[in-house]
Short mmCIF file of C-alpha atoms in Angstrom, two decimals:
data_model
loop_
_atom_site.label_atom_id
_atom_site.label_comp_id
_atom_site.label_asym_id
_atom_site.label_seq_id
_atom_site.Cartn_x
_atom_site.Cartn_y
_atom_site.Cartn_z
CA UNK A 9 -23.54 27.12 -16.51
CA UNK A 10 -22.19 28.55 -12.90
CA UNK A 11 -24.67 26.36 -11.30
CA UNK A 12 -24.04 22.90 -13.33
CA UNK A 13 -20.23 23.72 -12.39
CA UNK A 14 -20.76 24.12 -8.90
CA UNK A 15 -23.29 21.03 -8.50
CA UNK A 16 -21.15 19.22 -11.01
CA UNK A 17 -17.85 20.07 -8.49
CA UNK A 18 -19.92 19.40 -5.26
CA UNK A 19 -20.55 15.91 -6.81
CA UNK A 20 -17.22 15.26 -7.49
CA UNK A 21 -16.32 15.73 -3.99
CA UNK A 22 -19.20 14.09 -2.54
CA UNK A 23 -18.54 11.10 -4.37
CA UNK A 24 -14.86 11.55 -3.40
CA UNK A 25 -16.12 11.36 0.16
CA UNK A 26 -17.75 8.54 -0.53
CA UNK A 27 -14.97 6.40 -2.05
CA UNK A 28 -12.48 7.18 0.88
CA UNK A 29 -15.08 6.69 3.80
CA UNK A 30 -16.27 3.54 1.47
CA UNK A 31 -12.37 2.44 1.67
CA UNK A 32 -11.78 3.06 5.51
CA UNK A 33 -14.93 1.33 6.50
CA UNK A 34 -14.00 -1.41 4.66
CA UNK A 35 -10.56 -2.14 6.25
CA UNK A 36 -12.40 -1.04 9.63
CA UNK A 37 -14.71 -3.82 9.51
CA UNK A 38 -12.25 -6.37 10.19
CA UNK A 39 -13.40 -9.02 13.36
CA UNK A 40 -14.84 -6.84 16.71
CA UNK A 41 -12.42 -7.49 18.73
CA UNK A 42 -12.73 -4.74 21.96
CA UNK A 43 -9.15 -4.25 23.01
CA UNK A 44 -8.84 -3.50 27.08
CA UNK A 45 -6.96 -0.17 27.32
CA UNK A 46 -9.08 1.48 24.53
CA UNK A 47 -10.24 4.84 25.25
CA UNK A 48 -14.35 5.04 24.54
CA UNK A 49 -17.12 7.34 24.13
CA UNK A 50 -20.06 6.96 25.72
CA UNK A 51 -21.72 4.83 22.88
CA UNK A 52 -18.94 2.00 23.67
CA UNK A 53 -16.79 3.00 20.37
CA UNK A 54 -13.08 4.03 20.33
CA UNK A 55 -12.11 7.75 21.11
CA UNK A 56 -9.51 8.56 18.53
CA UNK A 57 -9.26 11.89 20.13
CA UNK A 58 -8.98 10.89 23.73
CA UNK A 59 -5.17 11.71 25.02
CA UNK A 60 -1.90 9.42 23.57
CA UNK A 61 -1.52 6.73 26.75
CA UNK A 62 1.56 6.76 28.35
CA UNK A 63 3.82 4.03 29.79
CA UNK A 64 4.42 3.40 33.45
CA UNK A 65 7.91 5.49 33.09
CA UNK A 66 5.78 8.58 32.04
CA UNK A 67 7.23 8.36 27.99
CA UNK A 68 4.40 8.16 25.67
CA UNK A 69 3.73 4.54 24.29
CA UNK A 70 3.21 4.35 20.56
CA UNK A 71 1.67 0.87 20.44
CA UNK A 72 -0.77 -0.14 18.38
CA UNK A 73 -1.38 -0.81 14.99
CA UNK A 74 -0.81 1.91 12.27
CA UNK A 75 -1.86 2.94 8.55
CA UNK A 76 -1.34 5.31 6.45
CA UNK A 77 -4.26 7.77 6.35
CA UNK A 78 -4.55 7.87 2.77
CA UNK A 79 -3.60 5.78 -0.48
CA UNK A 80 0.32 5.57 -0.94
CA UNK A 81 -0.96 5.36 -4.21
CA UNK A 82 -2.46 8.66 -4.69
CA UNK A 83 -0.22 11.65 -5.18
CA UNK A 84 1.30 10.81 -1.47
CA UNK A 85 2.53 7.63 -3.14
CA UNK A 86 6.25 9.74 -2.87
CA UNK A 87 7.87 11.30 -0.13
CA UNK A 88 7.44 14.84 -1.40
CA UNK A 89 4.38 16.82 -2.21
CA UNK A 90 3.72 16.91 -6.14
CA UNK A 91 5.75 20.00 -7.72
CA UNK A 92 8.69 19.11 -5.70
CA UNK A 93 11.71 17.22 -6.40
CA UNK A 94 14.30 15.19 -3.75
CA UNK A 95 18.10 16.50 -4.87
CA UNK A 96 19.29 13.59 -6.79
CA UNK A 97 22.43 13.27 -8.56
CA UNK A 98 22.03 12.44 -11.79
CA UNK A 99 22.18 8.37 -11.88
CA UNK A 100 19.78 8.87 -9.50
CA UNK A 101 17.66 10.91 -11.23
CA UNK A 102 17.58 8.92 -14.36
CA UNK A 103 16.75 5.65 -12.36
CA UNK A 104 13.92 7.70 -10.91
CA UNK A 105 12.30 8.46 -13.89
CA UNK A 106 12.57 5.53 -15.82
CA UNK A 107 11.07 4.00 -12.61
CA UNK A 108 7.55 6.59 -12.78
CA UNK A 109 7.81 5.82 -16.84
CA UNK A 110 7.62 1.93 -16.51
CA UNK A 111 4.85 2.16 -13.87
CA UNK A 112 7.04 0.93 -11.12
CA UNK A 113 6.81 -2.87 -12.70
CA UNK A 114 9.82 -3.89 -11.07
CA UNK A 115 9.63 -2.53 -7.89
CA UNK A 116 10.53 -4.65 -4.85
CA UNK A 117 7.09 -5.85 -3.71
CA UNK A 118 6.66 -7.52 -7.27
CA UNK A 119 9.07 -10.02 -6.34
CA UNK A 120 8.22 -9.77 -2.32
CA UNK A 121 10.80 -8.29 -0.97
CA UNK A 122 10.87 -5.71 1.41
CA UNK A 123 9.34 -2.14 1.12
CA UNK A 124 12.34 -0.61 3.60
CA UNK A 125 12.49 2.44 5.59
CA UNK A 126 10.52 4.44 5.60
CA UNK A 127 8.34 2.92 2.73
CA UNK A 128 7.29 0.36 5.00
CA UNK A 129 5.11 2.69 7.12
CA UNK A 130 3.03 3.45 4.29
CA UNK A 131 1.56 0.11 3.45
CA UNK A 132 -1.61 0.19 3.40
CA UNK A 133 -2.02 -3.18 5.21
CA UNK A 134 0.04 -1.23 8.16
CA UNK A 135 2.15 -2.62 11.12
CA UNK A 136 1.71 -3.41 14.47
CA UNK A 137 4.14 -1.03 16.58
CA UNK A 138 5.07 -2.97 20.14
CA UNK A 139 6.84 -0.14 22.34
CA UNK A 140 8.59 -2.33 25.62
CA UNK A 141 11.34 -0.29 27.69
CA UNK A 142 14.05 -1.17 25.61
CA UNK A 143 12.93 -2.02 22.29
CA UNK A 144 9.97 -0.73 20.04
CA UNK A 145 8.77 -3.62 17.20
CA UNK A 146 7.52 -2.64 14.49
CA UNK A 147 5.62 -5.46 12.78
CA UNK A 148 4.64 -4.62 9.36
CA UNK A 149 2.06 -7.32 8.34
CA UNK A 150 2.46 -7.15 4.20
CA UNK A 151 4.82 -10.21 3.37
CA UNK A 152 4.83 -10.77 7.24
CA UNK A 153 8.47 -8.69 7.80
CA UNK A 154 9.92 -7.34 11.19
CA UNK A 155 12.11 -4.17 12.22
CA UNK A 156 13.73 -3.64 15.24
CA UNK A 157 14.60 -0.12 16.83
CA UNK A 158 17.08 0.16 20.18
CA UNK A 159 16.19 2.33 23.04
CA UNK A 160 18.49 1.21 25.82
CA UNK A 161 21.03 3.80 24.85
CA UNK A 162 23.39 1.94 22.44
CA UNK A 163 25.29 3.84 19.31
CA UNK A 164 24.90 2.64 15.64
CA UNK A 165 27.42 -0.24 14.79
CA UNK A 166 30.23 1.40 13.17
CA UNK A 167 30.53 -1.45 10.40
CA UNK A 168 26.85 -2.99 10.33
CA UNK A 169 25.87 -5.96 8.16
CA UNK A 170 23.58 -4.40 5.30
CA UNK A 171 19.83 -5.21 5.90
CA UNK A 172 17.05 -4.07 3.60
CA UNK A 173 15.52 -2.12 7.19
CA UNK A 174 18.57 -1.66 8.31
CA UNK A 175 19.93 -1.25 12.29
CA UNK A 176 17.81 1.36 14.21
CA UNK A 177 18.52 2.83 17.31
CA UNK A 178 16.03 4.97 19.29
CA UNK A 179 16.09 8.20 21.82
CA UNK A 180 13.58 10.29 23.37
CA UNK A 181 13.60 13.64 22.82
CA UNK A 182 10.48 15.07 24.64
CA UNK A 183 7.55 13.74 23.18
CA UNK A 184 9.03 12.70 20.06
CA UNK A 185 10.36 9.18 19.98
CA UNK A 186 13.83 9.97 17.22
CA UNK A 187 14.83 7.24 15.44
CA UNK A 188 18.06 6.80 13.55
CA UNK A 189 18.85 4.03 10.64
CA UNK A 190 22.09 3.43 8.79
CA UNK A 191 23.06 -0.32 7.53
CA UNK A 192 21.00 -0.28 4.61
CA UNK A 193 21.24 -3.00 1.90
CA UNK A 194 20.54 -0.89 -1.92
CA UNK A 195 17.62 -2.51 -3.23
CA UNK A 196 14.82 -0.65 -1.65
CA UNK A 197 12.63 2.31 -3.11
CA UNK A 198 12.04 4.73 -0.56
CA UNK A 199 9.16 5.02 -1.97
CA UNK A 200 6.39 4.05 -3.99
CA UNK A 201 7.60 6.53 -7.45
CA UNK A 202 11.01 4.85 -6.41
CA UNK A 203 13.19 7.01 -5.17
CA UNK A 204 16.77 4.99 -4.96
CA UNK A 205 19.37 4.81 -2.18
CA UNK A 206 23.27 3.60 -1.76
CA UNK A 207 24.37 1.55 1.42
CA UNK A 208 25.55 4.69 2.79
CA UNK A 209 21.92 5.71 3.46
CA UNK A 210 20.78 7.24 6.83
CA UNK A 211 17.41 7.74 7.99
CA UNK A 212 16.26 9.84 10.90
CA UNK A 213 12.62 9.52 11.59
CA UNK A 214 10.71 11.41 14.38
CA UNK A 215 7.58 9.51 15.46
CA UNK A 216 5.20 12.10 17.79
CA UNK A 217 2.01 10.63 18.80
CA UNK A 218 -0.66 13.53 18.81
CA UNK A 219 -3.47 11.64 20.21
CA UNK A 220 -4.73 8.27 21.00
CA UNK A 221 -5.52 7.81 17.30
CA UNK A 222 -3.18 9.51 15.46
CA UNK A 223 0.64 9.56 14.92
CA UNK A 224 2.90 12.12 12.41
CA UNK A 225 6.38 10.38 11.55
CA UNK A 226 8.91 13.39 10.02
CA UNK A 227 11.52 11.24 8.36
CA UNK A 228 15.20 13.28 6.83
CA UNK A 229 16.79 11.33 4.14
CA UNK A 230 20.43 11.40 3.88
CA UNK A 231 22.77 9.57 1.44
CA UNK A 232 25.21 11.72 -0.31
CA UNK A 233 26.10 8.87 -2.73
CA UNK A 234 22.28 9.60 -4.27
CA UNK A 235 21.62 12.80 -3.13
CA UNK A 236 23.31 16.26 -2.93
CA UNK A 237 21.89 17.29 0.31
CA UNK A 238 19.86 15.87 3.18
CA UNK A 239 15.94 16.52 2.74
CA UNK A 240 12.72 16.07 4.73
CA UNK A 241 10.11 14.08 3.43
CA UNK A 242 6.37 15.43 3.74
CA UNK A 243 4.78 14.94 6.98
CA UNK A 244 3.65 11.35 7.54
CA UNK A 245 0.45 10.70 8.94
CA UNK A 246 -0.70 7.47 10.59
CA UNK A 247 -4.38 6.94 12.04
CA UNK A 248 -4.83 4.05 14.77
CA UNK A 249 -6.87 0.87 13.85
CA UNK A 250 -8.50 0.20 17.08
CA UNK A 251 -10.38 -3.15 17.90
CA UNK A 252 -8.89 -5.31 15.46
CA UNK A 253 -5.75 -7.44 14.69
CA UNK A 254 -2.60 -8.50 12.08
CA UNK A 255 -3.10 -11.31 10.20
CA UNK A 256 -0.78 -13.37 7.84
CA UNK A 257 0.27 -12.04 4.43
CA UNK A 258 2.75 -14.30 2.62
CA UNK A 259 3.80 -14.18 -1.28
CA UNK A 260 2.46 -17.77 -1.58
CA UNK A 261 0.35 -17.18 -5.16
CA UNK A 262 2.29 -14.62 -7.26
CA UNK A 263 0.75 -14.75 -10.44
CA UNK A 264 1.87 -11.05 -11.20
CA UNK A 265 5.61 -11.43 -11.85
CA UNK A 266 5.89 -13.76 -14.90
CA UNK A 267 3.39 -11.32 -16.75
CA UNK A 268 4.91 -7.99 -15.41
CA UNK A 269 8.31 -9.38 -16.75
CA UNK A 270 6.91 -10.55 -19.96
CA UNK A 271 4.91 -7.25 -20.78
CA UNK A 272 7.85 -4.73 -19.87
CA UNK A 273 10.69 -6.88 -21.36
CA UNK A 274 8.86 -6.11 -24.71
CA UNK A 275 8.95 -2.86 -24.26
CA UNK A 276 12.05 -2.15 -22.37
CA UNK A 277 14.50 -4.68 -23.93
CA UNK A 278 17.20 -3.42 -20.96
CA UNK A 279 15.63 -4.16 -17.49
CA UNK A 280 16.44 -1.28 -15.25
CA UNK A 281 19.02 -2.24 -12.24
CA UNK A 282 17.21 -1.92 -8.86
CA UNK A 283 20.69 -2.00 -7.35
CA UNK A 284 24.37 -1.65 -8.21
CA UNK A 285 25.17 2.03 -7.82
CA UNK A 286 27.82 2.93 -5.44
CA UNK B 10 -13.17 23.83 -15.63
CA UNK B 11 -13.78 22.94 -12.34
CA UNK B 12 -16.54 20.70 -12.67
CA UNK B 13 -14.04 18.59 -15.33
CA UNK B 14 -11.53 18.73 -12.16
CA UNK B 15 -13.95 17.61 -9.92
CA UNK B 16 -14.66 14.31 -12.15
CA UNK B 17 -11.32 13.67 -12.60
CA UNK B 18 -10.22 13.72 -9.04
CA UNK B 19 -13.85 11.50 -8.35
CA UNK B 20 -11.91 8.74 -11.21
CA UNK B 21 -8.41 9.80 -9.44
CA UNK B 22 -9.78 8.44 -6.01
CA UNK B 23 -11.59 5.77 -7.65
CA UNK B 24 -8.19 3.95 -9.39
CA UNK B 25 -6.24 5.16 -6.11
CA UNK B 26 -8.82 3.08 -4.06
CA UNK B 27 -8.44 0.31 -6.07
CA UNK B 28 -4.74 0.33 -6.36
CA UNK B 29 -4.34 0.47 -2.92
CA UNK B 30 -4.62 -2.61 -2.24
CA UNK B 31 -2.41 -4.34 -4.92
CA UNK B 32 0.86 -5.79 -3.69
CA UNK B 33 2.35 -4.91 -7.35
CA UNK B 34 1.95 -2.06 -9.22
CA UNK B 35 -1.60 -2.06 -10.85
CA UNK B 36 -0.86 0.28 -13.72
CA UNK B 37 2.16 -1.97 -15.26
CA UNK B 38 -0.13 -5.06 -15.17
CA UNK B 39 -3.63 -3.86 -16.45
CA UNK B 40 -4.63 -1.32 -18.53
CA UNK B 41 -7.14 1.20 -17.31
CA UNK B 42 -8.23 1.77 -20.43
CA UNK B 43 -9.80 -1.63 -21.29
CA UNK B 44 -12.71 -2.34 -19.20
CA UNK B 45 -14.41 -5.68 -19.90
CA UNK B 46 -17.98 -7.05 -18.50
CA UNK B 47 -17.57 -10.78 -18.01
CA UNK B 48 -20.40 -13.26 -17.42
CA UNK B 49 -19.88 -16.82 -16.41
CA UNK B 50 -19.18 -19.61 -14.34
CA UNK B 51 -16.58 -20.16 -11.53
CA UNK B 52 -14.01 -22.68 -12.19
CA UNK B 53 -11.50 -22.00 -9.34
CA UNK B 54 -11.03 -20.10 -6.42
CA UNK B 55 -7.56 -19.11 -5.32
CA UNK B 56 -7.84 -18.15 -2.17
CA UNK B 57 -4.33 -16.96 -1.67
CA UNK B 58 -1.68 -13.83 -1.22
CA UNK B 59 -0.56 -11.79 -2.19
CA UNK B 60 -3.66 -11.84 -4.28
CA UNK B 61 -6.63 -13.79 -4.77
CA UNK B 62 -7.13 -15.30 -8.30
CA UNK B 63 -10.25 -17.21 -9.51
CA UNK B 64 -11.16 -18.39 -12.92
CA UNK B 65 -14.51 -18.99 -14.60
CA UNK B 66 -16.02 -19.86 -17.75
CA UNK B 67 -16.97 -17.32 -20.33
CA UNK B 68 -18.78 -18.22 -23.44
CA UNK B 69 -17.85 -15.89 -26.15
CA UNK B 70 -20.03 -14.45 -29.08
CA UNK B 71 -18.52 -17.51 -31.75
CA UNK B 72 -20.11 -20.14 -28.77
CA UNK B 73 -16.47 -21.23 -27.82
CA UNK B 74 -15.46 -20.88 -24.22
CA UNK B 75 -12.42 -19.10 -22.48
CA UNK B 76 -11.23 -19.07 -19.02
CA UNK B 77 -10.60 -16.16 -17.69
CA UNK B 78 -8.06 -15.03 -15.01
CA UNK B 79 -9.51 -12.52 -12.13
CA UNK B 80 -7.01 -10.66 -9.89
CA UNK B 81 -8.84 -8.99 -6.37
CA UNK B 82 -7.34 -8.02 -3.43
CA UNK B 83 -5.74 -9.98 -0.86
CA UNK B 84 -7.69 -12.37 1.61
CA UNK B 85 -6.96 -9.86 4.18
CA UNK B 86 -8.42 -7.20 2.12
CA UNK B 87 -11.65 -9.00 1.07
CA UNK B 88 -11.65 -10.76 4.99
CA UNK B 89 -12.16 -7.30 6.68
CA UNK B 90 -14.58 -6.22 3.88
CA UNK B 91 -16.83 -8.82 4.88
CA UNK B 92 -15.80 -11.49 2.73
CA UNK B 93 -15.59 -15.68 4.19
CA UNK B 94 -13.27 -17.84 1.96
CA UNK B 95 -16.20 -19.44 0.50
CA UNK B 96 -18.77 -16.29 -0.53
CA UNK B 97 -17.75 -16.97 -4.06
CA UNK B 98 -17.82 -20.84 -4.82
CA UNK B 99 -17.15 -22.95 -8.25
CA UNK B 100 -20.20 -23.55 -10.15
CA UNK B 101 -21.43 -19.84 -8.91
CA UNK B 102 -22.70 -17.85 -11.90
CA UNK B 103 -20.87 -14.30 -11.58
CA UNK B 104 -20.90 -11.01 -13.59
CA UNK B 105 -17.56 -9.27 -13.43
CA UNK B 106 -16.39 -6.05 -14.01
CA UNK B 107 -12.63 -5.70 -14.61
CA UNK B 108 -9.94 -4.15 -15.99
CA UNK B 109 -7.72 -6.68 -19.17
CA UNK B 110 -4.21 -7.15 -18.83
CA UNK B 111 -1.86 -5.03 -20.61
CA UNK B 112 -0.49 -7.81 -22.45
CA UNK B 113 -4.28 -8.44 -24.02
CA UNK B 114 -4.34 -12.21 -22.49
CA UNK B 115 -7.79 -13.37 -20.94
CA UNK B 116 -6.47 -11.77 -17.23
CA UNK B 117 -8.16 -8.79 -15.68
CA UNK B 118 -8.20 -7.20 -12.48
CA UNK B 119 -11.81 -7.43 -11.26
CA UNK B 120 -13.25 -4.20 -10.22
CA UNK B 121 -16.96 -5.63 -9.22
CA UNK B 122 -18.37 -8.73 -8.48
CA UNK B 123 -21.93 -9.79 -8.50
CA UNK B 124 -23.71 -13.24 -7.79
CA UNK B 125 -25.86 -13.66 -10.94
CA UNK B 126 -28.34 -15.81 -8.84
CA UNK B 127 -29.30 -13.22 -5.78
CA UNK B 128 -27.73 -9.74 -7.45
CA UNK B 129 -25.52 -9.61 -4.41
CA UNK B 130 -22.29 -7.39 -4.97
CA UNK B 131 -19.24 -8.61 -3.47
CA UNK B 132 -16.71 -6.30 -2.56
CA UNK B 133 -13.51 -7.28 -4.86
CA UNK B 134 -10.81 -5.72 -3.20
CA UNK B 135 -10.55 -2.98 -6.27
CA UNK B 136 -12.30 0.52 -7.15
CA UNK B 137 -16.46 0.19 -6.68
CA UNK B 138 -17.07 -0.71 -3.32
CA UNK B 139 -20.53 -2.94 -2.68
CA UNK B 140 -23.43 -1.70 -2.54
CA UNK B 141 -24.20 -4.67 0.51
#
């Protein structure tokens, strides 16, 4: 019986290996397209490990196009590990859950609109990060959507125009590239389960690039009009994909919505608000 | 115990590879829980995002016919998985295995693909990768 266990959980995992090297290889195998400033090993592939390149000023330069290095939609799909819960108030709270009971049907992708900060860097069609001197780009390829982060030293507007990612500004601190967000429009999940926000969200999210092919992102939520304290979301981390390119994703074809509405109004004769709490 | 853990985190990875890749959330949409096996004939191809749709023929056990609704990935998705715009043509004969719609209508989320005529698997975007 010991033995079928151990075979029978061996299995499991082998087959688990399996499906995720299965998945990686198959975004991987996008067009060959050798990028000049790639690190390689002797055989002519990528070196992942090889040091994180710098810029010409000495800073380290993020650029490059990121994913998530597993599923959003596994039990990463929220910002904290499973077991633990974010400090919401209790609107919050009860938008949360009814959110993980209905599946997330309504959440902002259905209807194309933006993932937000930070749920944006866990797409799994990732972004394209474009670090210059005074500006880092981050171009996040599902529904084809932008963000812009300041590094030439300017504060936060004090009365911003609300934007679903918001107005970032960006310092150095070391090796860690510190980013800070307020200007939020409500409407965003912070993440996939759906934790909500108010307008008086701020973000701060520390991008440190550990090698040429990886990248951790610690990101601190704070927005006392949803949560009692500030918290720290579970360490981000983002694997390079070398050799290969963004292409166009537009909502053209959504086929999804009219049935998602249709099966969920049945059951749920209220729709839950994805905004309005203030 | 553990070897019932170690098949369910094998399914857990399977669904979470699959739902990776949908724009929406898969679980509201489609039900796990009804797996279908469709053989027939492509009528359309939507080659489109956020998803790609295509439709084909299926005769049913009465001899009538229904078209069927297929969800896969995106074009992105099924481009960098090996996929050209035209690997899966109308007319093709193709064996499908999916996932029904939650609201029981003659959508599912296809899970495999397979050209009837040469047994090639086609990677759909969703949990069984090909076997190419």
């Amino acid at each position: 019986m010991r033995i079928y266990q151990i075979t029978a959980w061996r299995g499991g995992m082998f087959a688990l290996a399996l499906v995720f090297a299965a998945h990686s290889t198959a975004v991987a195998q996008w067009l060959s397209l050798p990028l000049p400033g790639t690190p390689r090993t002797a055989d002519g592939k990528p070196n992942l490990s090889a040091p994180a390149p710098r810029t010409a000023d000495g800073k380290p330069d993020h650029s490059g196009i990121w994913r998530l290095n597993t599923s959003r939609h596994n039990p990463n799909a929220n910002l904290l590990p499973k077991g633990t819960e974010a400090p919401m108030l209790p609107w919050a709270a009860e938008l949360y859950k009814r959110r993980v009971a209905t599946h997330g049907y309504d959440r902002p992708m259905t209807v194309c609109l933006p993932h937000g900060v930070p749920d944006g860097l866990t797409s799994p069609y990732g972004f394209k990060l474009v670090q210059t001197p005074n500006l880092v780009v981050h171009l996040y390829e599902e529904f084809t959507m932008h963000r812009q982060i300041h590094t030439d030293g300017r504060p936060l507007p004090v009365d911003p125009n609300p934007q679903y990612y918001g107005y970032s500004i960006g310092r150095w601190e070391g090796e860690t590239l510190v980013v800070e967000t307020a200007g939020f429009k409500e409407g965003s999940w912070l993440d996939n389960d759906g934790h909500p926000h108010t307008e008086a969200l701020r973000t701060t999210e520390r991008f440190r690039r550990i090698n040429f092919g990886s990248m951790e992102v610690d990101v601190t939520i704070d927005d006392p009009k949803a949560y009692s304290r500030p918290w720290t979301a579970e360490t981000m981390r983002l694997v390079l994909q070398p050799d290969t390119e963004l292409l166009e994703h537009l909502c053209e074809n959504n086929r999804d919505l009219e049935r998602l509405q249709q099966i969920w109004q049945d059951r749920q004769p209220a729709a839950p608000p994805t905004t309005g709490r203030q | 115990m553990k070897a019932r853990l170690a098949i369910l985190m094998c399914i857990a990875a399977i669904a979470a590879s699959g739902r990776a890749l949908a724009h929406h959330s898969f679980a509201a949409e489609f039900d796990e829980n009804k797996p279908v096996k469709l053989t027939g004939t492509v009528t359309k191809v939507e080659w489109t995002n956020p998803h790609i749709w295509f439709f084909m023929d299926v005769k049913n056990p009465d001899g009538t016919v229904s078209n069927w609704g297929l969800e896969m990935a995106s074009p992105n998705n099924l481009l960098r998985a090996g996929w050209k715009r035209d690997s899966m043509k109308v007319g093709d004969v193709v064996t499908v295995e999916a996932r029904q719609a939650r609201d029981g209508s003659h959508n599912a989320n296809a899970q495999t693909v397979m050209l009837t005529s040469t047994g090639q698997r086609l990677f759909a975007g969703s949990p069984v990768q090909p076997a190419q």
